[in-house]
């Protein structure tokens, strides 16, 4: 979306997008602490001791920036109050949640009203303080993850030659005749030369259908390791600490930890700079994401929800004992909210929701 179109939808959009230096990433610990202060403040009156502690904490410039950016996210979510597990028709999602404004555009918390979240159909009076304290940890982690997931991607997307938005899948035709299917929130950078064909998987997942060319090896780098095609179709998912490869046709030579081995058709392996896992049979649904499906067989619910969450902006998570429940099923990744609703109903769970952008399942 261009700047003009963005301005029509959000008047706060500037002529020049913020750069990483203007809008620095929030360290995880600060984001969680800032979110916790917001929840404690909006959950009830703070004691004099708590107010002094908050003022002392916020006196640090880095702490103040973190708090103000979390205030912006809180305000965006506050536009659609919802704290209910009742079923209701989908509502418009908060605009531009995925883009935290530069610090210079952030309002001071003293310049905006401190709204209270209200349960659907209940009184709008502040909820008991005990309730706020009980939910602050989950909210703090959720808000922090929403922000951290949106402000730390600058370096990735600036390096990318091709990328997809959250919820988007796209097939890219490369100059050598190979094709790459990018999963939701994925990015690659190309390094082609007369002697080699190099691709870096910067984020997410991609399936590669490699055109034969014996004179120019096709190598994908991910998580510090690499995979070199031996005339093949394969998929790689990068998870930060390591990458997983699944081969669906022919073979791939995988390198990591100073070693290498060949992964054959129907097999998988994990790899990284300091890791080269064993070759194992790949599950039948290992590349189902290319068809918009997630196939699950006896996996912890926490893992399954994390997978589904890749396909929607905001935060979707599961907390407490529910995270370890074992589930099986086939879920439609093109409709992640419907998948989450189905899980909630079928397992008899409850959910905490702040608009459609922040959902926490629990028992």
PDB file of C-alpha atoms in Angstrom, residues 85-360:
ATOM      1  CA  UNK A  85     -15.592 -15.587  25.316  1.00  0.00           C
ATOM      2  CA  UNK A  86     -19.004 -15.200  23.681  1.00  0.00           C
ATOM      3  CA  UNK A  87     -19.326 -15.894  19.979  1.00  0.00           C
ATOM      4  CA  UNK A  88     -19.912 -12.831  17.860  1.00  0.00           C
ATOM      5  CA  UNK A  89     -19.669 -11.700  14.253  1.00  0.00           C
ATOM      6  CA  UNK A  90     -16.158 -10.637  13.144  1.00  0.00           C
ATOM      7  CA  UNK A  91     -15.424  -6.941  13.607  1.00  0.00           C
ATOM      8  CA  UNK A  92     -13.024  -4.724  11.669  1.00  0.00           C
ATOM      9  CA  UNK A  93      -9.478  -5.226  12.932  1.00  0.00           C
ATOM     10  CA  UNK A  94      -7.564  -2.242  14.301  1.00  0.00           C
ATOM     11  CA  UNK A  95      -5.768  -0.541  11.436  1.00  0.00           C
ATOM     12  CA  UNK A  96      -1.988  -0.574  11.232  1.00  0.00           C
ATOM     13  CA  UNK A  97      -1.454  -2.672  14.358  1.00  0.00           C
ATOM     14  CA  UNK A  98       1.501  -4.240  12.610  1.00  0.00           C
ATOM     15  CA  UNK A  99       3.294  -0.881  12.400  1.00  0.00           C
ATOM     16  CA  UNK A 100       4.367   0.801  15.644  1.00  0.00           C
ATOM     17  CA  UNK A 101       4.665   4.595  15.099  1.00  0.00           C
ATOM     18  CA  UNK A 102       7.981   6.394  15.542  1.00  0.00           C
ATOM     19  CA  UNK A 103       8.649   7.596  19.055  1.00  0.00           C
ATOM     20  CA  UNK A 104       8.168  11.251  18.103  1.00  0.00           C
ATOM     21  CA  UNK A 105       4.535  10.528  17.150  1.00  0.00           C
ATOM     22  CA  UNK A 106       3.655   8.744  20.379  1.00  0.00           C
ATOM     23  CA  UNK A 107       1.223  10.463  22.755  1.00  0.00           C
ATOM     24  CA  UNK A 108       2.157  10.797  26.391  1.00  0.00           C
ATOM     25  CA  UNK A 109       0.084   8.549  28.632  1.00  0.00           C
ATOM     26  CA  UNK A 110      -0.963  11.671  30.544  1.00  0.00           C
ATOM     27  CA  UNK A 111      -2.586  13.019  27.343  1.00  0.00           C
ATOM     28  CA  UNK A 112      -5.042  10.188  26.848  1.00  0.00           C
ATOM     29  CA  UNK A 113      -7.807   8.841  29.088  1.00  0.00           C
ATOM     30  CA  UNK A 114      -7.125   5.635  30.965  1.00  0.00           C
ATOM     31  CA  UNK A 115      -9.974   3.489  29.764  1.00  0.00           C
ATOM     32  CA  UNK A 116     -11.089   0.328  31.489  1.00  0.00           C
ATOM     33  CA  UNK A 117     -11.706  -2.925  29.669  1.00  0.00           C
ATOM     34  CA  UNK A 118     -15.284  -4.063  30.155  1.00  0.00           C
ATOM     35  CA  UNK A 119     -16.791  -7.503  29.804  1.00  0.00           C
ATOM     36  CA  UNK A 120     -19.347  -7.695  27.032  1.00  0.00           C
ATOM     37  CA  UNK A 121     -22.774  -6.812  28.426  1.00  0.00           C
ATOM     38  CA  UNK A 122     -21.420  -5.980  31.898  1.00  0.00           C
ATOM     39  CA  UNK A 123     -20.728  -2.821  33.847  1.00  0.00           C
ATOM     40  CA  UNK A 124     -17.975  -0.549  32.531  1.00  0.00           C
ATOM     41  CA  UNK A 125     -16.691   0.098  36.072  1.00  0.00           C
ATOM     42  CA  UNK A 126     -13.081  -0.932  36.727  1.00  0.00           C
ATOM     43  CA  UNK A 127     -12.704  -4.648  37.313  1.00  0.00           C
ATOM     44  CA  UNK A 128     -11.444  -5.706  40.776  1.00  0.00           C
ATOM     45  CA  UNK A 129      -7.742  -5.145  41.290  1.00  0.00           C
ATOM     46  CA  UNK A 130      -7.209  -8.816  42.115  1.00  0.00           C
ATOM     47  CA  UNK A 131      -8.516  -9.697  38.639  1.00  0.00           C
ATOM     48  CA  UNK A 132      -6.130  -7.218  37.019  1.00  0.00           C
ATOM     49  CA  UNK A 133      -3.156  -8.656  38.877  1.00  0.00           C
ATOM     50  CA  UNK A 134      -4.233 -12.179  37.981  1.00  0.00           C
ATOM     51  CA  UNK A 135      -4.391 -11.368  34.248  1.00  0.00           C
ATOM     52  CA  UNK A 136      -1.450  -8.944  34.044  1.00  0.00           C
ATOM     53  CA  UNK A 137       1.180 -11.578  33.330  1.00  0.00           C
ATOM     54  CA  UNK A 138      -0.720 -13.032  30.370  1.00  0.00           C
ATOM     55  CA  UNK A 139      -1.546  -9.587  29.014  1.00  0.00           C
ATOM     56  CA  UNK A 140       1.995  -8.313  29.472  1.00  0.00           C
ATOM     57  CA  UNK A 141       3.459 -11.259  27.596  1.00  0.00           C
ATOM     58  CA  UNK A 142       0.819 -10.997  24.874  1.00  0.00           C
ATOM     59  CA  UNK A 143       1.247  -7.253  24.331  1.00  0.00           C
ATOM     60  CA  UNK A 144       5.022  -7.578  24.401  1.00  0.00           C
ATOM     61  CA  UNK A 145       4.952 -10.301  21.781  1.00  0.00           C
ATOM     62  CA  UNK A 146       2.640  -8.251  19.568  1.00  0.00           C
ATOM     63  CA  UNK A 147       5.047  -5.319  19.653  1.00  0.00           C
ATOM     64  CA  UNK A 148       8.232  -7.358  19.506  1.00  0.00           C
ATOM     65  CA  UNK A 149       6.902  -9.217  16.520  1.00  0.00           C
ATOM     66  CA  UNK A 150       6.333  -5.974  14.633  1.00  0.00           C
ATOM     67  CA  UNK A 151       9.245  -3.669  15.414  1.00  0.00           C
ATOM     68  CA  UNK A 152      12.175  -6.034  15.005  1.00  0.00           C
ATOM     69  CA  UNK A 153      11.636  -6.985  11.350  1.00  0.00           C
ATOM     70  CA  UNK A 154      13.211  -3.945   9.696  1.00  0.00           C
ATOM     71  CA  UNK A 155      16.600  -5.545   9.023  1.00  0.00           C
ATOM     72  CA  UNK A 156      14.946  -8.634   7.538  1.00  0.00           C
ATOM     73  CA  UNK A 157      12.640  -6.830   5.131  1.00  0.00           C
ATOM     74  CA  UNK A 158      15.291  -4.323   4.027  1.00  0.00           C
ATOM     75  CA  UNK A 159      17.505  -7.226   2.922  1.00  0.00           C
ATOM     76  CA  UNK A 160      14.741  -9.137   1.138  1.00  0.00           C
ATOM     77  CA  UNK A 161      14.328  -9.407  -2.622  1.00  0.00           C
ATOM     78  CA  UNK A 162      10.953 -11.109  -2.181  1.00  0.00           C
ATOM     79  CA  UNK A 163       8.674 -11.176   0.855  1.00  0.00           C
ATOM     80  CA  UNK A 164       5.119 -11.967   1.855  1.00  0.00           C
ATOM     81  CA  UNK A 165       2.821 -10.249   4.310  1.00  0.00           C
ATOM     82  CA  UNK A 166       1.202 -12.046   7.218  1.00  0.00           C
ATOM     83  CA  UNK A 167      -1.494 -14.318   5.825  1.00  0.00           C
ATOM     84  CA  UNK A 168      -0.122 -14.152   2.257  1.00  0.00           C
ATOM     85  CA  UNK A 169       1.420 -16.931   0.159  1.00  0.00           C
ATOM     86  CA  UNK A 170       3.137 -16.149  -3.107  1.00  0.00           C
ATOM     87  CA  UNK A 171       4.968 -18.021  -5.877  1.00  0.00           C
ATOM     88  CA  UNK A 172       8.050 -16.329  -7.312  1.00  0.00           C
ATOM     89  CA  UNK A 173       9.663 -17.257 -10.665  1.00  0.00           C
ATOM     90  CA  UNK A 174      13.444 -16.891 -10.559  1.00  0.00           C
ATOM     91  CA  UNK A 175      15.627 -15.972 -13.538  1.00  0.00           C
ATOM     92  CA  UNK A 176      17.028 -19.514 -13.873  1.00  0.00           C
ATOM     93  CA  UNK A 177      13.584 -21.101 -14.261  1.00  0.00           C
ATOM     94  CA  UNK A 178      13.302 -22.225 -10.642  1.00  0.00           C
ATOM     95  CA  UNK A 179      10.247 -21.259  -8.589  1.00  0.00           C
ATOM     96  CA  UNK A 180       9.872 -20.426  -4.909  1.00  0.00           C
ATOM     97  CA  UNK A 181       6.610 -20.529  -2.976  1.00  0.00           C
ATOM     98  CA  UNK A 182       6.791 -18.238   0.040  1.00  0.00           C
ATOM     99  CA  UNK A 183       4.690 -18.948   3.099  1.00  0.00           C
ATOM    100  CA  UNK A 184       3.029 -16.308   5.281  1.00  0.00           C
ATOM    101  CA  UNK A 185       5.466 -13.731   6.698  1.00  0.00           C
ATOM    102  CA  UNK A 186       8.446 -15.063   4.757  1.00  0.00           C
ATOM    103  CA  UNK A 187      11.384 -13.391   3.024  1.00  0.00           C
ATOM    104  CA  UNK A 188      14.291 -14.402   0.802  1.00  0.00           C
ATOM    105  CA  UNK A 189      17.344 -12.648  -0.615  1.00  0.00           C
ATOM    106  CA  UNK A 190      19.003 -13.773  -3.871  1.00  0.00           C
ATOM    107  CA  UNK A 191      22.718 -14.115  -4.584  1.00  0.00           C
ATOM    108  CA  UNK A 192      22.936 -15.318  -8.183  1.00  0.00           C
ATOM    109  CA  UNK A 193      26.155 -15.265 -10.189  1.00  0.00           C
ATOM    110  CA  UNK A 194      27.505 -17.038 -13.291  1.00  0.00           C
ATOM    111  CA  UNK A 195      29.027 -19.689 -11.019  1.00  0.00           C
ATOM    112  CA  UNK A 196      26.293 -20.299  -8.447  1.00  0.00           C
ATOM    113  CA  UNK A 197      22.689 -19.741  -7.463  1.00  0.00           C
ATOM    114  CA  UNK A 198      22.393 -18.657  -3.859  1.00  0.00           C
ATOM    115  CA  UNK A 199      19.270 -17.912  -1.818  1.00  0.00           C
ATOM    116  CA  UNK A 200      19.081 -16.808   1.798  1.00  0.00           C
ATOM    117  CA  UNK A 201      15.910 -17.648   3.685  1.00  0.00           C
ATOM    118  CA  UNK A 202      15.616 -14.622   5.972  1.00  0.00           C
ATOM    119  CA  UNK A 203      12.334 -15.496   7.655  1.00  0.00           C
ATOM    120  CA  UNK A 204       9.453 -17.931   7.491  1.00  0.00           C
ATOM    121  CA  UNK A 205       9.241 -20.840   5.073  1.00  0.00           C
ATOM    122  CA  UNK A 206       9.677 -21.482   1.352  1.00  0.00           C
ATOM    123  CA  UNK A 207       9.290 -24.397  -1.044  1.00  0.00           C
ATOM    124  CA  UNK A 208      11.882 -24.548  -3.817  1.00  0.00           C
ATOM    125  CA  UNK A 209      11.384 -26.209  -7.205  1.00  0.00           C
ATOM    126  CA  UNK A 210      14.850 -26.118  -8.654  1.00  0.00           C
ATOM    127  CA  UNK A 211      15.602 -25.975 -12.377  1.00  0.00           C
ATOM    128  CA  UNK A 212      18.503 -28.290 -13.332  1.00  0.00           C
ATOM    129  CA  UNK A 213      21.860 -26.589 -13.983  1.00  0.00           C
ATOM    130  CA  UNK A 214      24.936 -28.683 -13.172  1.00  0.00           C
ATOM    131  CA  UNK A 215      27.258 -25.738 -13.729  1.00  0.00           C
ATOM    132  CA  UNK A 216      25.503 -23.561 -11.142  1.00  0.00           C
ATOM    133  CA  UNK A 217      24.683 -25.254  -7.822  1.00  0.00           C
ATOM    134  CA  UNK A 218      21.487 -24.082  -6.121  1.00  0.00           C
ATOM    135  CA  UNK A 219      22.123 -23.497  -2.407  1.00  0.00           C
ATOM    136  CA  UNK A 220      19.753 -22.153   0.247  1.00  0.00           C
ATOM    137  CA  UNK A 221      21.287 -20.680   3.398  1.00  0.00           C
ATOM    138  CA  UNK A 222      19.183 -20.635   6.577  1.00  0.00           C
ATOM    139  CA  UNK A 223      19.907 -20.409  10.309  1.00  0.00           C
ATOM    140  CA  UNK A 224      23.653 -20.551   9.680  1.00  0.00           C
ATOM    141  CA  UNK A 225      23.476 -23.826   7.747  1.00  0.00           C
ATOM    142  CA  UNK A 226      22.837 -24.615   4.097  1.00  0.00           C
ATOM    143  CA  UNK A 227      21.023 -26.964   1.734  1.00  0.00           C
ATOM    144  CA  UNK A 228      22.271 -27.672  -1.793  1.00  0.00           C
ATOM    145  CA  UNK A 229      19.812 -29.118  -4.301  1.00  0.00           C
ATOM    146  CA  UNK A 230      20.684 -32.256  -6.207  1.00  0.00           C
ATOM    147  CA  UNK A 231      17.842 -31.755  -8.727  1.00  0.00           C
ATOM    148  CA  UNK A 232      14.907 -31.540  -6.398  1.00  0.00           C
ATOM    149  CA  UNK A 233      11.822 -30.068  -4.723  1.00  0.00           C
ATOM    150  CA  UNK A 234      12.193 -29.230  -1.048  1.00  0.00           C
ATOM    151  CA  UNK A 235      10.855 -26.904   1.624  1.00  0.00           C
ATOM    152  CA  UNK A 236      12.719 -25.110   4.422  1.00  0.00           C
ATOM    153  CA  UNK A 237      11.300 -23.374   7.460  1.00  0.00           C
ATOM    154  CA  UNK A 238      13.509 -20.992   9.460  1.00  0.00           C
ATOM    155  CA  UNK A 239      12.675 -20.741  13.159  1.00  0.00           C
ATOM    156  CA  UNK A 240      15.469 -18.481  14.408  1.00  0.00           C
ATOM    157  CA  UNK A 241      17.695 -20.981  16.185  1.00  0.00           C
ATOM    158  CA  UNK A 242      17.553 -23.649  13.502  1.00  0.00           C
ATOM    159  CA  UNK A 243      15.930 -24.568  10.196  1.00  0.00           C
ATOM    160  CA  UNK A 244      13.956 -27.634   9.119  1.00  0.00           C
ATOM    161  CA  UNK A 245      14.154 -29.120   5.639  1.00  0.00           C
ATOM    162  CA  UNK A 246      11.609 -31.480   4.102  1.00  0.00           C
ATOM    163  CA  UNK A 247      12.431 -33.092   0.747  1.00  0.00           C
ATOM    164  CA  UNK A 248       9.525 -34.072  -1.475  1.00  0.00           C
ATOM    165  CA  UNK A 249      11.429 -34.975  -4.665  1.00  0.00           C
ATOM    166  CA  UNK A 250      14.950 -36.346  -5.212  1.00  0.00           C
ATOM    167  CA  UNK A 251      17.706 -35.342  -2.751  1.00  0.00           C
ATOM    168  CA  UNK A 252      19.329 -32.399  -0.966  1.00  0.00           C
ATOM    169  CA  UNK A 253      22.758 -32.145   0.664  1.00  0.00           C
ATOM    170  CA  UNK A 254      22.364 -30.423   4.039  1.00  0.00           C
ATOM    171  CA  UNK A 255      25.327 -28.858   5.856  1.00  0.00           C
ATOM    172  CA  UNK A 256      25.661 -27.686   9.448  1.00  0.00           C
ATOM    173  CA  UNK A 257      28.064 -27.952  12.370  1.00  0.00           C
ATOM    174  CA  UNK A 258      30.919 -28.489   9.905  1.00  0.00           C
ATOM    175  CA  UNK A 259      29.341 -31.705   8.614  1.00  0.00           C
ATOM    176  CA  UNK A 260      26.881 -32.668   5.884  1.00  0.00           C
ATOM    177  CA  UNK A 261      24.574 -35.477   4.882  1.00  0.00           C
ATOM    178  CA  UNK A 262      22.028 -36.196   2.166  1.00  0.00           C
ATOM    179  CA  UNK A 263      18.298 -35.956   2.845  1.00  0.00           C
ATOM    180  CA  UNK A 264      16.223 -38.028   0.461  1.00  0.00           C
ATOM    181  CA  UNK A 265      12.662 -37.892  -0.828  1.00  0.00           C
ATOM    182  CA  UNK A 266      10.101 -38.164   1.979  1.00  0.00           C
ATOM    183  CA  UNK A 267      12.670 -37.297   4.641  1.00  0.00           C
ATOM    184  CA  UNK A 268      13.392 -34.343   6.920  1.00  0.00           C
ATOM    185  CA  UNK A 269      16.224 -32.955   9.058  1.00  0.00           C
ATOM    186  CA  UNK A 270      17.020 -29.966  11.269  1.00  0.00           C
ATOM    187  CA  UNK A 271      20.165 -27.925  10.713  1.00  0.00           C
ATOM    188  CA  UNK A 272      21.948 -24.765  11.863  1.00  0.00           C
ATOM    189  CA  UNK A 273      25.481 -23.395  12.175  1.00  0.00           C
ATOM    190  CA  UNK A 274      26.022 -25.504  15.296  1.00  0.00           C
ATOM    191  CA  UNK A 275      23.575 -28.314  14.609  1.00  0.00           C
ATOM    192  CA  UNK A 276      22.913 -31.080  12.114  1.00  0.00           C
ATOM    193  CA  UNK A 277      20.062 -33.306  13.162  1.00  0.00           C
ATOM    194  CA  UNK A 278      19.464 -36.885  12.058  1.00  0.00           C
ATOM    195  CA  UNK A 279      17.605 -37.714   8.860  1.00  0.00           C
ATOM    196  CA  UNK A 280      14.075 -38.841   9.732  1.00  0.00           C
ATOM    197  CA  UNK A 281      10.866 -39.722   7.886  1.00  0.00           C
ATOM    198  CA  UNK A 282       8.785 -36.621   7.149  1.00  0.00           C
ATOM    199  CA  UNK A 283       5.165 -36.581   8.261  1.00  0.00           C
ATOM    200  CA  UNK A 284       2.448 -36.734   5.629  1.00  0.00           C
ATOM    201  CA  UNK A 285       1.455 -33.130   6.335  1.00  0.00           C
ATOM    202  CA  UNK A 286       4.946 -31.631   6.499  1.00  0.00           C
ATOM    203  CA  UNK A 287       4.380 -29.389   3.457  1.00  0.00           C
ATOM    204  CA  UNK A 288       0.599 -29.061   3.727  1.00  0.00           C
ATOM    205  CA  UNK A 289       1.068 -25.305   4.223  1.00  0.00           C
ATOM    206  CA  UNK A 290       1.676 -25.040   0.466  1.00  0.00           C
ATOM    207  CA  UNK A 291      -1.984 -26.068   0.073  1.00  0.00           C
ATOM    208  CA  UNK A 292      -3.196 -23.755   2.844  1.00  0.00           C
ATOM    209  CA  UNK A 293      -3.582 -26.525   5.408  1.00  0.00           C
ATOM    210  CA  UNK A 294      -2.028 -27.476   8.735  1.00  0.00           C
ATOM    211  CA  UNK A 295      -2.094 -31.217   9.385  1.00  0.00           C
ATOM    212  CA  UNK A 296      -1.656 -32.117  13.052  1.00  0.00           C
ATOM    213  CA  UNK A 297      -1.215 -35.569  14.566  1.00  0.00           C
ATOM    214  CA  UNK A 298      -0.984 -35.796  18.366  1.00  0.00           C
ATOM    215  CA  UNK A 299       0.851 -32.520  19.021  1.00  0.00           C
ATOM    216  CA  UNK A 300       0.726 -30.147  22.023  1.00  0.00           C
ATOM    217  CA  UNK A 301      -1.892 -27.442  21.605  1.00  0.00           C
ATOM    218  CA  UNK A 302       0.694 -24.738  22.299  1.00  0.00           C
ATOM    219  CA  UNK A 303       2.690 -25.770  19.227  1.00  0.00           C
ATOM    220  CA  UNK A 304      -0.414 -25.954  17.058  1.00  0.00           C
ATOM    221  CA  UNK A 305      -1.651 -22.504  18.084  1.00  0.00           C
ATOM    222  CA  UNK A 306       1.822 -21.055  17.422  1.00  0.00           C
ATOM    223  CA  UNK A 307       1.697 -22.487  13.906  1.00  0.00           C
ATOM    224  CA  UNK A 308      -1.755 -21.013  13.231  1.00  0.00           C
ATOM    225  CA  UNK A 309      -0.682 -17.663  14.690  1.00  0.00           C
ATOM    226  CA  UNK A 310       1.831 -17.220  11.855  1.00  0.00           C
ATOM    227  CA  UNK A 311      -1.065 -16.529   9.515  1.00  0.00           C
ATOM    228  CA  UNK A 312      -2.626 -13.568  11.274  1.00  0.00           C
ATOM    229  CA  UNK A 313      -1.455 -10.177  12.572  1.00  0.00           C
ATOM    230  CA  UNK A 314      -1.444  -9.682  16.311  1.00  0.00           C
ATOM    231  CA  UNK A 315      -1.032 -12.324  18.972  1.00  0.00           C
ATOM    232  CA  UNK A 316      -2.754 -15.697  19.350  1.00  0.00           C
ATOM    233  CA  UNK A 317      -1.554 -17.880  22.187  1.00  0.00           C
ATOM    234  CA  UNK A 318      -2.485 -20.466  24.770  1.00  0.00           C
ATOM    235  CA  UNK A 319      -1.628 -20.427  28.458  1.00  0.00           C
ATOM    236  CA  UNK A 320      -1.684 -22.763  31.431  1.00  0.00           C
ATOM    237  CA  UNK A 321      -2.487 -26.489  31.302  1.00  0.00           C
ATOM    238  CA  UNK A 322      -4.269 -26.073  27.971  1.00  0.00           C
ATOM    239  CA  UNK A 323      -0.903 -25.611  26.233  1.00  0.00           C
ATOM    240  CA  UNK A 324       0.031 -29.254  26.847  1.00  0.00           C
ATOM    241  CA  UNK A 325      -3.248 -30.792  25.658  1.00  0.00           C
ATOM    242  CA  UNK A 326      -2.667 -33.188  22.730  1.00  0.00           C
ATOM    243  CA  UNK A 327      -4.605 -32.461  19.555  1.00  0.00           C
ATOM    244  CA  UNK A 328      -5.021 -33.873  16.060  1.00  0.00           C
ATOM    245  CA  UNK A 329      -6.803 -32.385  13.080  1.00  0.00           C
ATOM    246  CA  UNK A 330      -6.617 -30.491   9.791  1.00  0.00           C
ATOM    247  CA  UNK A 331      -6.884 -26.708   9.989  1.00  0.00           C
ATOM    248  CA  UNK A 332      -7.496 -24.120   7.275  1.00  0.00           C
ATOM    249  CA  UNK A 333      -4.610 -21.634   7.350  1.00  0.00           C
ATOM    250  CA  UNK A 334      -6.474 -19.242   5.062  1.00  0.00           C
ATOM    251  CA  UNK A 335      -8.982 -18.738   7.911  1.00  0.00           C
ATOM    252  CA  UNK A 336      -6.901 -18.795  11.102  1.00  0.00           C
ATOM    253  CA  UNK A 337      -9.559 -17.262  13.338  1.00  0.00           C
ATOM    254  CA  UNK A 338     -12.033 -19.953  12.307  1.00  0.00           C
ATOM    255  CA  UNK A 339      -9.366 -22.551  13.148  1.00  0.00           C
ATOM    256  CA  UNK A 340      -8.853 -21.028  16.608  1.00  0.00           C
ATOM    257  CA  UNK A 341     -12.617 -20.877  17.194  1.00  0.00           C
ATOM    258  CA  UNK A 342     -12.906 -24.538  16.197  1.00  0.00           C
ATOM    259  CA  UNK A 343     -10.145 -25.520  18.639  1.00  0.00           C
ATOM    260  CA  UNK A 344     -11.755 -23.514  21.425  1.00  0.00           C
ATOM    261  CA  UNK A 345     -15.153 -25.148  20.903  1.00  0.00           C
ATOM    262  CA  UNK A 346     -13.941 -28.709  20.371  1.00  0.00           C
ATOM    263  CA  UNK A 347     -11.697 -28.713  23.449  1.00  0.00           C
ATOM    264  CA  UNK A 348     -14.120 -26.825  25.679  1.00  0.00           C
ATOM    265  CA  UNK A 349     -11.690 -23.966  26.281  1.00  0.00           C
ATOM    266  CA  UNK A 350     -12.301 -20.317  27.122  1.00  0.00           C
ATOM    267  CA  UNK A 351     -10.557 -17.318  25.561  1.00  0.00           C
ATOM    268  CA  UNK A 352      -9.433 -13.873  26.589  1.00  0.00           C
ATOM    269  CA  UNK A 353      -9.820 -11.443  23.658  1.00  0.00           C
ATOM    270  CA  UNK A 354      -8.881  -7.823  23.080  1.00  0.00           C
ATOM    271  CA  UNK A 355     -10.347  -7.244  19.621  1.00  0.00           C
ATOM    272  CA  UNK A 356      -9.549  -9.890  17.015  1.00  0.00           C
ATOM    273  CA  UNK A 357      -5.832  -9.073  17.275  1.00  0.00           C
ATOM    274  CA  UNK A 358      -5.076 -10.495  20.730  1.00  0.00           C
ATOM    275  CA  UNK A 359      -6.471 -13.892  21.715  1.00  0.00           C
ATOM    276  CA  UNK A 360      -5.310 -16.094  24.601  1.00  0.00           C
TER     277      UNK A 360
END
